[in-house]
XYZ file of C-alpha atoms in Angstrom:
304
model
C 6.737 -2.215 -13.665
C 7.253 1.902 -13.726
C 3.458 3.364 -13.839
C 4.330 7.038 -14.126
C 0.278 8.710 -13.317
C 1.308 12.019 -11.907
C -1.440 11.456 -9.685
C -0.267 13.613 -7.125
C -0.188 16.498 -8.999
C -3.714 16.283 -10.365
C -4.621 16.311 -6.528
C -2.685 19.793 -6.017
C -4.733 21.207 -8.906
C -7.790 19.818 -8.094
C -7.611 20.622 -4.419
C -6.154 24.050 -5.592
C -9.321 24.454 -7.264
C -11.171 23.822 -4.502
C -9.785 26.040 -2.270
C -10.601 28.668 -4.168
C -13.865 28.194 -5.044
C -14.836 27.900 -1.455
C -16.591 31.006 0.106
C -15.558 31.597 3.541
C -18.617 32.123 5.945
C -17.100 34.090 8.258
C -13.912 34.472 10.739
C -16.038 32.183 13.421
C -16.634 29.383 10.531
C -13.206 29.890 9.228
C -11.364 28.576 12.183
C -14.120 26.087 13.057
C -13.236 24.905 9.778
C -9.460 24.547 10.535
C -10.278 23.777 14.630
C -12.798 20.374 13.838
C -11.433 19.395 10.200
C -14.193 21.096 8.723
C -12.434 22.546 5.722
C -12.041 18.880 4.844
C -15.499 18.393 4.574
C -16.025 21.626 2.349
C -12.936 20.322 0.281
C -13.978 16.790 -0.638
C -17.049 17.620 -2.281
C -15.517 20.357 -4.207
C -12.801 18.156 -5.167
C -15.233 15.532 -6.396
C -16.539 18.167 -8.617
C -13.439 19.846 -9.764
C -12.418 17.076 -12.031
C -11.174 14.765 -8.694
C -13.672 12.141 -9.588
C -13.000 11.848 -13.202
C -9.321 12.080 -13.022
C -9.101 8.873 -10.297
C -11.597 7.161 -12.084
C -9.229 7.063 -15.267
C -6.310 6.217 -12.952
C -8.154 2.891 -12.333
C -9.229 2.324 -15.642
C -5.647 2.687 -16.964
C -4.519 0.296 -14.301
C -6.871 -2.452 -14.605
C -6.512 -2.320 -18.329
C -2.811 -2.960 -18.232
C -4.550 -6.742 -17.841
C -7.783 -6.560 -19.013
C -7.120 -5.686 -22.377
C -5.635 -8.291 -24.523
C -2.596 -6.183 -25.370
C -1.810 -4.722 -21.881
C 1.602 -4.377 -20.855
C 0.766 -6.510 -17.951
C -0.962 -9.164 -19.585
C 1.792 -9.553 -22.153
C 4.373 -9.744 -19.563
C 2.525 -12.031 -17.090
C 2.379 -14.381 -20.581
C 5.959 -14.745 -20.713
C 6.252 -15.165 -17.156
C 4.086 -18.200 -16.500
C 6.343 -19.854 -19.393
C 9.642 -18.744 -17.662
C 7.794 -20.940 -14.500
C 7.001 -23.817 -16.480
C 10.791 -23.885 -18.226
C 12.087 -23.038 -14.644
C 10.351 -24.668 -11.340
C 12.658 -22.983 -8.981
C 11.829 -19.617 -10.121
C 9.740 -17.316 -7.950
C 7.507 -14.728 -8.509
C 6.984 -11.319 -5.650
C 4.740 -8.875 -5.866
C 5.049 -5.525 -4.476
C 2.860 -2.520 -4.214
C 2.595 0.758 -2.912
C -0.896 2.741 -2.918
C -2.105 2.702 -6.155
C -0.194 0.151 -7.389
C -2.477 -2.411 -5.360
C -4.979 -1.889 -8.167
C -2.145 -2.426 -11.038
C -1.112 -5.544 -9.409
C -4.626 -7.078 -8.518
C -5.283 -8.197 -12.335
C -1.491 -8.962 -12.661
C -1.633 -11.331 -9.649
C -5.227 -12.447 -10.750
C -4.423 -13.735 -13.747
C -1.180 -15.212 -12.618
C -2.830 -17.617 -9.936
C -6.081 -18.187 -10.943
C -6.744 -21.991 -12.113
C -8.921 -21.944 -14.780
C -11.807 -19.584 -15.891
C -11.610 -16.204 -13.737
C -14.910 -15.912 -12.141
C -15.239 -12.430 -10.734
C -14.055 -9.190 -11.337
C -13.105 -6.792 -14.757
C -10.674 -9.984 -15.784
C -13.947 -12.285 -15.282
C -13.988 -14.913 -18.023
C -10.484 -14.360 -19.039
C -8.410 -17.421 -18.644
C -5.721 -18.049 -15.509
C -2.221 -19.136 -16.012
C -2.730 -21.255 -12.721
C 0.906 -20.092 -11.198
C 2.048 -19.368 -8.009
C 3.020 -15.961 -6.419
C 5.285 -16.682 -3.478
C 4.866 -13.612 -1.739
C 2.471 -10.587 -2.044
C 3.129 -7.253 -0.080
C 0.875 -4.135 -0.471
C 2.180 -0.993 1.213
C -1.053 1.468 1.863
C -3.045 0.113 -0.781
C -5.351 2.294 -2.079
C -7.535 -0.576 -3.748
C -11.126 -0.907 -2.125
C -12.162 -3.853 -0.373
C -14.386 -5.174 -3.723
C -10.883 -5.049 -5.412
C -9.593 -6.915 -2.580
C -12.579 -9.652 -2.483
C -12.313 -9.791 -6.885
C -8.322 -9.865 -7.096
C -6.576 -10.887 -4.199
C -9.155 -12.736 -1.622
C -9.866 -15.738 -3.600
C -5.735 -16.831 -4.727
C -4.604 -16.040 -1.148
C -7.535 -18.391 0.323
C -6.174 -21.233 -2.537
C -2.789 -20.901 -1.830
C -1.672 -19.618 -4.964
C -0.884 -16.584 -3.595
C 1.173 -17.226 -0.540
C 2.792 -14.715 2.096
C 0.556 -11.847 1.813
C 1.829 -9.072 3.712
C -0.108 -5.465 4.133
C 1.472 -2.344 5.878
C -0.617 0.646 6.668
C -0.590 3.556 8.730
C -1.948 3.399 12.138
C -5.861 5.377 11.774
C -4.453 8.265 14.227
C -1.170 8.727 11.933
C -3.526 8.871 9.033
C -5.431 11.362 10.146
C -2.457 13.670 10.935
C -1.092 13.016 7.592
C -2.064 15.520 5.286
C -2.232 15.561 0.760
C -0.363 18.239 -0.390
C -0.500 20.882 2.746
C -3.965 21.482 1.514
C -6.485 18.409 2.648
C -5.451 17.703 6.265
C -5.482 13.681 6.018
C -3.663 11.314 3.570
C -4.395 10.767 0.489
C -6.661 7.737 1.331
C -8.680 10.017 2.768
C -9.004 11.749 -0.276
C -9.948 9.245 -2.332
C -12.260 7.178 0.052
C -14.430 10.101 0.936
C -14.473 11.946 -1.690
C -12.846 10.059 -4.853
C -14.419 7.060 -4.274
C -17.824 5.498 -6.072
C -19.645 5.928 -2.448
C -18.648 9.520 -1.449
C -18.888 10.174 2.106
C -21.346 12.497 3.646
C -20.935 13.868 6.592
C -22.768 12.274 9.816
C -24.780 9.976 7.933
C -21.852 7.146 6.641
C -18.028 7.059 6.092
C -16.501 7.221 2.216
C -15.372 4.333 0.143
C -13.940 1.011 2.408
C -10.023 0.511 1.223
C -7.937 -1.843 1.942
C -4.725 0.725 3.014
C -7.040 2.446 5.538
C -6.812 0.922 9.241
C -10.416 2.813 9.451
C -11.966 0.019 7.386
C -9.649 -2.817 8.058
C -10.964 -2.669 12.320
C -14.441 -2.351 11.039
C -13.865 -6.219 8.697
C -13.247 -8.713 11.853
C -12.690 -11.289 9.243
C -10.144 -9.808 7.234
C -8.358 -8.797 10.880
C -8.539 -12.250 11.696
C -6.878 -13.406 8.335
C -4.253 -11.157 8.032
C -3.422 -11.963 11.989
C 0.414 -10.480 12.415
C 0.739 -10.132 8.576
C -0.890 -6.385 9.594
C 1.748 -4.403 10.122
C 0.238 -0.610 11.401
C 3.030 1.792 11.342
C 5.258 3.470 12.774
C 6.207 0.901 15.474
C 9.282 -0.171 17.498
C 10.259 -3.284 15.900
C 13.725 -3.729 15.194
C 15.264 -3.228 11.888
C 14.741 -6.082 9.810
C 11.406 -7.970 11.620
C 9.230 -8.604 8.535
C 7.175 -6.626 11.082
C 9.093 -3.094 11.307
C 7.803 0.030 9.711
C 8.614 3.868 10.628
C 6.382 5.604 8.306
C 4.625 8.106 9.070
C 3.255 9.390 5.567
C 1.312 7.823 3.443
C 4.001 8.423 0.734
C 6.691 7.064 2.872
C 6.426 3.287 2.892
C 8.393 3.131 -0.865
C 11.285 5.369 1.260
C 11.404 3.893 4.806
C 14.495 1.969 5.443
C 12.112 -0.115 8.228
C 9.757 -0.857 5.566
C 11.801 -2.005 2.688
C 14.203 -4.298 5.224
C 10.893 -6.091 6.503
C 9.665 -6.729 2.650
C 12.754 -8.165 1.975
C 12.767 -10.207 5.039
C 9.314 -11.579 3.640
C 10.544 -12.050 0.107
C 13.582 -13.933 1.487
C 11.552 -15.846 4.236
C 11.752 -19.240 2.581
C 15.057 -18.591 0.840
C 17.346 -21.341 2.555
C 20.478 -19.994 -0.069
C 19.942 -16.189 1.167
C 19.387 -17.677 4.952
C 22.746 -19.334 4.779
C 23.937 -16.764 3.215
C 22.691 -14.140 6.268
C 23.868 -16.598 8.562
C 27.589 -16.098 6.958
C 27.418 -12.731 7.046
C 26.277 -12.186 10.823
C 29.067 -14.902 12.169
C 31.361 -12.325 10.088
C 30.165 -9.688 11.845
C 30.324 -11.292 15.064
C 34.166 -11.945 14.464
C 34.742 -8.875 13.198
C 33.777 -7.251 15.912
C 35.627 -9.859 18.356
C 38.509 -9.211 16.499
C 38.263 -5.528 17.149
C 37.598 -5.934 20.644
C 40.650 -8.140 21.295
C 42.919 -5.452 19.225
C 41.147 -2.502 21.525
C 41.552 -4.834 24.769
C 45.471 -5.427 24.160
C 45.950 -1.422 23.224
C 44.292 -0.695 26.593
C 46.328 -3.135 28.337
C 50.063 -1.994 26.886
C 48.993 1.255 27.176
């Protein structure tokens, strides 16, 4: 699916906004402001207020409806796929998602593997196409943790949505991260503490829990102990190709990162005994290549 929002230029504006509207209190305040992330805090309420707020909200709304409404794009196309599974039983079915996709693909993946009468959620009382997904990976999802608990919680803990996968930044990489050189963290930031229904306030409690922020993910021991090595906090040294490499260090890197997009594909193709054979081939080709061209190298240096 291409789900052009233009999101990210809505935050410029909006944070734009903000910016200017702030009064400065003074050259001491000012570079407390920039010294302890203070300007953050004046930002995100302004933001909120600037048309922020509104603007995600109807992000949301536009996603979820792509399956809530009887004529969604999504709901029309996840149709046509559960008959393309029943005509073909060796077909398979991955999700991927990056950041506010997670909420696109929560009703899309909802409807695909529930059995029966959906029983939570915006899709509640719609009826499932009882399917399965065969893998699910969200990269910094920017879906809250009720999304999580409606959409995805209940197929992965049925099995009908197998291999779920989420990459995030690591909490100090977040926090260097910045939106748009104006709001110095990333964008799920932004939105928890100040998009977000539950905005945060300073001191007294943190923004909105989501699932793409390793903030709230430490602070759920059960969802830490579910997702077990299937977290994968970037960047970090695995090789090229683990299903567990990432080197992103943005939060709008993950769709870009060579690390990344190998290790999805590794997850996609886990099961895959054609492609594993087929991976097999190509490394013994390698391998023989490359003894080939050490031979050649090893009888130049010897008539030489």
């Amino acid at each position: 699916f291409l789900w052009q929002t233009d999101f990210w230029s809505t935050v410029k504006d909006v944070l734009d906004d903000a910016l200017r509207q702030r009064r400065p209190e003074g050259i001491l305040d000012a570079t407390k402001d920039f010294m302890l992330d203070r300007l953050d805090d004046a930002l995100e309420p302004l933001a909120r207020g600037l048309g922020g707020r509104l603007a995600w909200s109807q992000m949301k709304q536009n996603a979820l409806a792509a399956t809530v409404s009887e004529t969604g794009g999504a709901r029309v196309a996840a149709g046509h796929i559960a008959k393309l599974m029943a005509a073909d039983p060796n077909l398979e079915i991955h999700l991927v998602a990056h950041s506010a996709g997670s909420i696109f693909l929560g009703g899309l993946a909802q409807l695909l593997t529930t059995n029966g009468a959906i029983a939570d959620g915006p899709l509640a009382g719609s009826q499932g196409l009882g399917r399965i997904v065969t893998s699910c990976t969200l990269w910094a999802p920017a879906c809250t943790m009720e999304v999580y608990d409606q959409m995805y919680a209940p197929s992965i803990a049925a099995r009908t949505l197998k291999r779920f996968a989420l990459f995030t930044l690591t909490d100090q990489t977040e926090r260097a991260d910045n939106c748009v050189d104006l709001y110095h963290k990333s964008l799920l930031y932004l939105v928890s503490d100040a998009l977000e229904v539950h905005a945060r306030i300073p001191v007294i409690h943190e923004g909105e829990p989501l699932l793409g922020l390793a903030r709230d993910i430490d602070d759920n021991a059960e969802l830490v102990r579910k997702l077990g090595k299937n977290w994968v906090r970037s960047p970090n040294t695995m090789p090229a190709g683990s299903p567990y490499a990432s080197t992103a260090r943005h939060h709008t890197d993950f769709h870009s990162d060579p690390a990344t997009l190998k290790a999805t594909l590794a997850r996609v193709l886990a099961d895959d005994p054609v492609a594993a054979k087929r991976a097999e081939k190509r490394k013994l080709v390698q391998h023989a290549t490359q003894a080939g061209l050490r031979s050649r190298r090893e009888t130049v240096d010897r008539s030489g």
